[in-house]
mmCIF file of C-alpha atoms in Angstrom:
data_model
loop_
_atom_site.group_PDB
_atom_site.id
_atom_site.type_symbol
_atom_site.label_atom_id
_atom_site.label_comp_id
_atom_site.label_asym_id
_atom_site.label_seq_id
_atom_site.Cartn_x
_atom_site.Cartn_y
_atom_site.Cartn_z
ATOM 1 C CA MET F 1 77.333 114.397 112.599
ATOM 2 C CA VAL F 2 77.967 114.767 109.355
ATOM 3 C CA ARG F 3 76.042 111.586 107.658
ATOM 4 C CA PRO F 4 76.809 109.923 104.077
ATOM 5 C CA PRO F 5 74.757 110.453 101.500
ATOM 6 C CA LEU F 6 71.500 108.102 101.141
ATOM 7 C CA LEU F 7 73.102 106.867 97.500
ATOM 8 C CA ALA F 8 76.409 106.315 98.589
ATOM 9 C CA VAL F 9 74.820 104.004 101.533
ATOM 10 C CA LEU F 10 72.780 102.163 99.614
ATOM 11 C CA LEU F 11 76.024 101.273 97.202
ATOM 12 C CA LEU F 12 78.415 100.780 100.216
ATOM 13 C CA ALA F 13 75.670 98.229 101.219
ATOM 14 C CA ALA F 14 75.549 96.603 97.550
ATOM 15 C CA LEU F 15 78.983 95.332 97.659
ATOM 16 C CA PRO F 16 79.159 91.433 97.547
ATOM 17 C CA LEU F 17 79.654 89.988 101.128
ATOM 18 C CA ALA F 18 82.877 88.073 99.441
ATOM 19 C CA ALA F 19 85.127 91.281 98.981
ATOM 20 C CA GLN F 20 84.994 90.997 102.738
ATOM 21 C CA GLU F 21 87.800 89.469 104.204
ATOM 22 C CA SER F 22 88.103 87.943 107.995
ATOM 23 C CA ALA F 23 90.977 87.272 110.108
ATOM 24 C CA THR F 24 91.936 86.592 113.672
ATOM 25 C CA PHE F 25 95.134 87.760 115.754
ATOM 26 C CA THR F 26 96.897 86.517 119.249
ATOM 27 C CA ILE F 27 99.862 88.777 120.594
ATOM 28 C CA THR F 28 101.592 86.718 123.370
ATOM 29 C CA ARG F 29 104.514 87.419 125.143
ATOM 30 C CA ASP F 30 106.371 84.073 126.621
ATOM 31 C CA ALA F 31 102.981 82.087 127.351
ATOM 32 C CA ASP F 32 101.198 84.914 128.027
ATOM 33 C CA THR F 33 98.161 85.899 126.013
ATOM 34 C CA VAL F 34 98.205 89.624 126.439
ATOM 35 C CA ALA F 35 95.980 90.271 123.296
ATOM 36 C CA SER F 36 92.741 88.179 120.921
ATOM 37 C CA GLU F 37 91.427 90.442 118.057
ATOM 38 C CA ALA F 38 89.030 88.790 115.488
ATOM 39 C CA PHE F 39 88.426 91.335 112.778
ATOM 40 C CA ALA F 40 86.966 92.083 108.853
ATOM 41 C CA HIS F 41 87.962 94.032 106.520
ATOM 42 C CA ALA F 42 85.798 95.584 103.620
ATOM 43 C CA PRO F 43 86.382 97.903 100.764
ATOM 44 C CA ALA F 44 85.111 100.432 102.620
ATOM 45 C CA GLU F 45 84.747 99.406 106.623
ATOM 46 C CA LEU F 46 86.853 97.580 109.310
ATOM 47 C CA THR F 47 84.817 95.930 112.203
ATOM 48 C CA GLY F 48 86.537 94.082 114.876
ATOM 49 C CA SER F 49 86.936 92.976 118.389
ATOM 50 C CA LEU F 50 89.986 93.165 120.515
ATOM 51 C CA THR F 51 90.453 91.919 124.308
ATOM 52 C CA ARG F 52 93.515 92.912 126.410
ATOM 53 C CA VAL F 53 95.032 92.204 129.025
ATOM 54 C CA SER F 54 97.580 94.509 131.257
ATOM 55 C CA GLY F 55 98.414 92.927 134.824
ATOM 56 C CA THR F 56 94.853 92.345 136.436
ATOM 57 C CA VAL F 57 93.166 94.676 134.042
ATOM 58 C CA ARG F 58 90.977 92.868 131.397
ATOM 59 C CA GLU F 59 89.207 94.888 128.871
ATOM 60 C CA ARG F 60 87.013 94.060 125.578
ATOM 61 C CA VAL F 61 87.280 96.605 122.676
ATOM 62 C CA ARG F 62 84.780 96.675 119.575
ATOM 63 C CA TYR F 63 85.185 98.915 116.961
ATOM 64 C CA ARG F 64 83.734 99.991 113.672
ATOM 65 C CA ALA F 65 85.578 102.215 111.203
ATOM 66 C CA THR F 66 84.592 103.426 107.431
ATOM 67 C CA ILE F 67 88.015 102.921 105.377
ATOM 68 C CA VAL F 68 88.232 104.914 102.349
ATOM 69 C CA ASP F 69 90.846 103.899 99.485
ATOM 70 C CA ASP F 70 94.098 105.361 101.356
ATOM 71 C CA GLN F 71 93.267 103.106 104.053
ATOM 72 C CA SER F 72 92.642 105.740 106.653
ATOM 73 C CA ALA F 73 89.202 106.351 108.681
ATOM 74 C CA PRO F 74 87.122 109.482 108.141
ATOM 75 C CA LEU F 75 84.653 107.990 110.881
ATOM 76 C CA LEU F 76 84.641 105.328 113.535
ATOM 77 C CA GLU F 77 83.255 104.358 116.661
ATOM 78 C CA LEU F 78 85.017 102.341 119.882
ATOM 79 C CA THR F 79 82.910 100.599 122.494
ATOM 80 C CA ALA F 80 84.544 99.432 125.612
ATOM 81 C CA TRP F 81 83.833 96.534 128.365
ATOM 82 C CA ARG F 82 85.664 94.794 131.468
ATOM 83 C CA ALA F 83 86.200 91.602 129.802
ATOM 84 C CA ASP F 84 83.932 89.693 132.607
ATOM 85 C CA ASP F 85 81.049 91.978 131.267
ATOM 86 C CA PRO F 86 78.417 89.935 129.964
ATOM 87 C CA GLU F 87 77.582 90.452 126.586
ATOM 88 C CA GLU F 88 74.260 91.727 126.841
ATOM 89 C CA SER F 89 75.574 94.709 129.267
ATOM 90 C CA PRO F 90 75.889 98.300 128.410
ATOM 91 C CA ALA F 91 79.436 99.654 127.004
ATOM 92 C CA ARG F 92 81.056 100.920 129.825
ATOM 93 C CA GLN F 93 82.551 103.638 127.492
ATOM 94 C CA THR F 94 81.276 104.625 123.728
ATOM 95 C CA VAL F 95 83.608 107.073 121.909
ATOM 96 C CA ARG F 96 83.108 108.485 118.208
ATOM 97 C CA VAL F 97 85.745 109.795 116.328
ATOM 98 C CA ILE F 98 85.820 111.975 113.241
ATOM 99 C CA PHE F 99 88.755 112.875 110.980
ATOM 100 C CA LYS F 100 88.914 116.016 108.961
ATOM 101 C CA ASP F 101 91.756 117.518 107.405
ATOM 102 C CA ASP F 102 94.092 117.886 110.531
ATOM 103 C CA SER F 103 91.380 118.005 112.988
ATOM 104 C CA VAL F 104 89.720 114.840 115.385
ATOM 105 C CA ALA F 105 86.621 115.529 116.883
ATOM 106 C CA VAL F 106 86.085 112.709 119.884
ATOM 107 C CA ASP F 107 82.763 112.433 121.737
ATOM 108 C CA ASP F 108 83.430 110.213 124.686
ATOM 109 C CA VAL F 109 80.180 109.063 125.962
ATOM 110 C CA ASN F 110 80.374 106.963 129.296
ATOM 111 C CA ARG F 111 77.539 104.433 130.856
ATOM 112 C CA TRP F 112 75.672 106.989 132.912
ATOM 113 C CA GLY F 113 75.003 109.478 129.917
ATOM 114 C CA GLY F 114 77.848 112.137 130.464
ATOM 115 C CA VAL F 115 79.656 113.400 127.474
ATOM 116 C CA MET F 116 82.749 115.067 126.568
ATOM 117 C CA THR F 117 83.632 116.312 123.070
ATOM 118 C CA ARG F 118 87.195 117.270 122.602
ATOM 119 C CA VAL F 119 88.299 118.526 119.088
ATOM 120 C CA LEU F 120 92.481 117.707 118.912
ATOM 121 C CA PRO F 121 95.123 118.156 116.441
ATOM 122 C CA THR F 122 96.506 115.159 114.108
ATOM 123 C CA ARG F 123 98.075 115.174 110.742
ATOM 124 C CA PRO F 124 95.813 114.986 107.359
ATOM 125 C CA ALA F 125 95.439 110.965 106.021
ATOM 126 C CA ALA F 126 96.305 110.371 109.801
ATOM 127 C CA VAL F 127 95.990 106.467 110.711
ATOM 128 C CA PRO F 128 93.925 105.645 113.803
ATOM 129 C CA TYR F 129 95.584 103.456 115.715
ATOM 130 C CA LEU F 130 94.279 101.217 119.131
ATOM 131 C CA ASN F 131 97.140 99.836 121.215
ATOM 132 C CA LEU F 132 97.793 95.750 120.610
ATOM 133 C CA SER F 133 95.097 96.102 117.358
ATOM 134 C CA ILE F 134 96.649 94.407 114.586
ATOM 135 C CA GLY F 135 93.269 95.275 111.857
ATOM 136 C CA PHE F 136 94.278 98.892 112.620
ATOM 137 C CA LEU F 137 97.823 98.425 111.969
ATOM 138 C CA GLU F 138 97.567 96.687 108.596
ATOM 139 C CA LEU F 139 95.599 99.478 107.303
ATOM 140 C CA ALA F 140 99.113 101.126 106.908
ATOM 141 C CA THR F 141 100.944 97.992 105.610
ATOM 142 C CA ARG F 142 97.605 97.721 102.974
ATOM 143 C CA ARG F 143 98.605 101.624 102.289
ATOM 144 C CA LEU F 144 102.324 100.491 101.608
ATOM 145 C CA ALA F 145 101.455 97.826 99.313
ATOM 146 C CA ALA F 146 99.335 99.888 97.569
ATOM 147 C CA SER F 147 101.747 102.636 96.809
ATOM 148 C CA ARG F 148 104.558 100.101 95.274
ATOM 149 C CA VAL F 149 106.741 102.023 96.916
ATOM 150 C CA ASP F 150 109.735 100.532 99.811
ATOM 151 C CA SER F 151 108.552 102.958 102.384
ATOM 152 C CA LEU F 152 106.388 105.547 103.512
ATOM 153 C CA PRO F 153 106.191 107.842 106.859
ATOM 154 C CA VAL F 154 102.564 107.484 108.213
ATOM 155 C CA PRO F 155 101.377 109.581 111.084
ATOM 156 C CA PHE F 156 99.124 107.528 113.684
ATOM 157 C CA PHE F 157 96.473 108.999 115.774
ATOM 158 C CA ASN F 158 96.403 107.394 118.858
ATOM 159 C CA LEU F 159 92.545 106.309 120.082
ATOM 160 C CA GLY F 160 94.137 105.560 123.422
ATOM 161 C CA GLY F 161 95.385 108.765 124.212
ATOM 162 C CA GLY F 162 94.552 111.631 121.538
ATOM 163 C CA GLN F 163 97.962 111.799 120.200
ATOM 164 C CA THR F 164 99.661 111.869 116.884
ATOM 165 C CA VAL F 165 102.963 109.832 116.773
ATOM 166 C CA VAL F 166 105.444 110.065 113.795
ATOM 167 C CA GLY F 167 105.447 106.674 112.123
ATOM 168 C CA GLY F 168 106.151 104.887 109.291
ATOM 169 C CA VAL F 169 105.761 101.812 107.072
ATOM 170 C CA ARG F 170 108.918 100.256 104.807
ATOM 171 C CA ARG F 171 109.323 96.537 102.961
ATOM 172 C CA LEU F 172 111.906 94.617 104.260
ATOM 173 C CA GLY F 173 111.423 92.257 101.442
ATOM 174 C CA ALA F 174 109.056 91.311 99.283
ATOM 175 C CA ASP F 175 106.987 89.422 102.232
ATOM 176 C CA SER F 176 108.171 91.527 105.369
ATOM 177 C CA ALA F 177 107.706 94.849 106.504
ATOM 178 C CA ALA F 178 108.528 97.127 109.253
ATOM 179 C CA VAL F 179 105.947 99.429 110.813
ATOM 180 C CA ARG F 180 106.963 102.359 112.911
ATOM 181 C CA LEU F 181 105.349 103.840 115.852
ATOM 182 C CA GLY F 182 107.249 106.260 117.156
ATOM 183 C CA ALA F 183 110.120 104.400 118.983
ATOM 184 C CA VAL F 184 108.297 101.070 118.453
ATOM 185 C CA GLU F 185 108.712 98.982 115.860
ATOM 186 C CA PHE F 186 106.391 96.033 114.569
ATOM 187 C CA ARG F 187 108.307 93.223 112.070
ATOM 188 C CA VAL F 188 105.761 91.638 110.020
ATOM 189 C CA ALA F 189 105.317 89.134 107.687
ATOM 190 C CA VAL F 190 102.985 90.324 105.063
ATOM 191 C CA ASP F 191 101.344 89.037 101.363
ATOM 192 C CA ALA F 192 100.916 90.919 98.668
ATOM 193 C CA ALA F 193 98.047 93.133 99.286
ATOM 194 C CA GLY F 194 99.354 94.170 102.586
ATOM 195 C CA ARG F 195 97.681 91.721 105.027
ATOM 196 C CA ILE F 196 99.825 90.802 107.929
ATOM 197 C CA LEU F 197 100.396 87.566 108.414
ATOM 198 C CA GLY F 198 102.309 87.463 111.378
ATOM 199 C CA GLY F 199 105.136 89.052 113.293
ATOM 200 C CA ARG F 200 106.760 90.507 116.012
ATOM 201 C CA VAL F 201 107.893 93.700 118.495
ATOM 202 C CA PRO F 202 111.489 92.942 119.396
ATOM 203 C CA SER F 203 111.524 95.290 121.815
ATOM 204 C CA GLN F 204 108.500 93.934 123.908
ATOM 205 C CA GLY F 205 109.046 90.130 123.564
ATOM 206 C CA LEU F 206 105.501 90.180 121.593
ATOM 207 C CA LEU F 207 104.566 87.394 119.066
ATOM 208 C CA ILE F 208 101.702 88.489 116.209
ATOM 209 C CA ALA F 209 99.897 84.880 115.166
ATOM 210 C CA ARG F 210 97.065 85.335 112.412
ATOM 211 C CA GLY F 211 94.444 82.921 112.329
ATOM 212 C CA THR F 212 91.280 82.510 110.893
ATOM 213 C CA ALA F 213 87.998 83.231 111.872
ATOM 214 C CA ARG F 214 85.113 80.924 113.075
#
């Protein structure tokens, strides 16, 4: 794994804490909560924890991603547990992902020490996407806000399956946007910086609510 120069690490460590923004998201369908997330976004890093419910399966995923100016993430790590696993228990799976130009190296480590390394194709400046993570989805709306244009094509790399999905993001008004991942469209409220304030996924009957991190 390529390590950043020591000077770069020291400079990142010196960033003021005030630059970090924290929030929570809850995704519901009717009266059921299907995902909850807490995340923090800093100028060079995105971290968070996502709990997802699918039928009888409950999963908790923690993530840490290095973020660059275009809101892509050249390096990230995900660790996964069942939602009912004790907090101190070893992760059931750890995945390290390194993006470089049009390829992605994925190191998948299970709790028994088995390692699988894959190199997959992608597109330059692809935005990583973890299913139902609004923290990752917000990288696309932040990219649009920084661009000062009305729409952008955005390739998304699906962290759950390893495919690159053709998508895009476009303004619907001064305070709203649409993010498309393949055939799925998120309709979201945004602020001037591209922060997602809430929204919905009409085709799946999902509502997205933003809260304040504790």
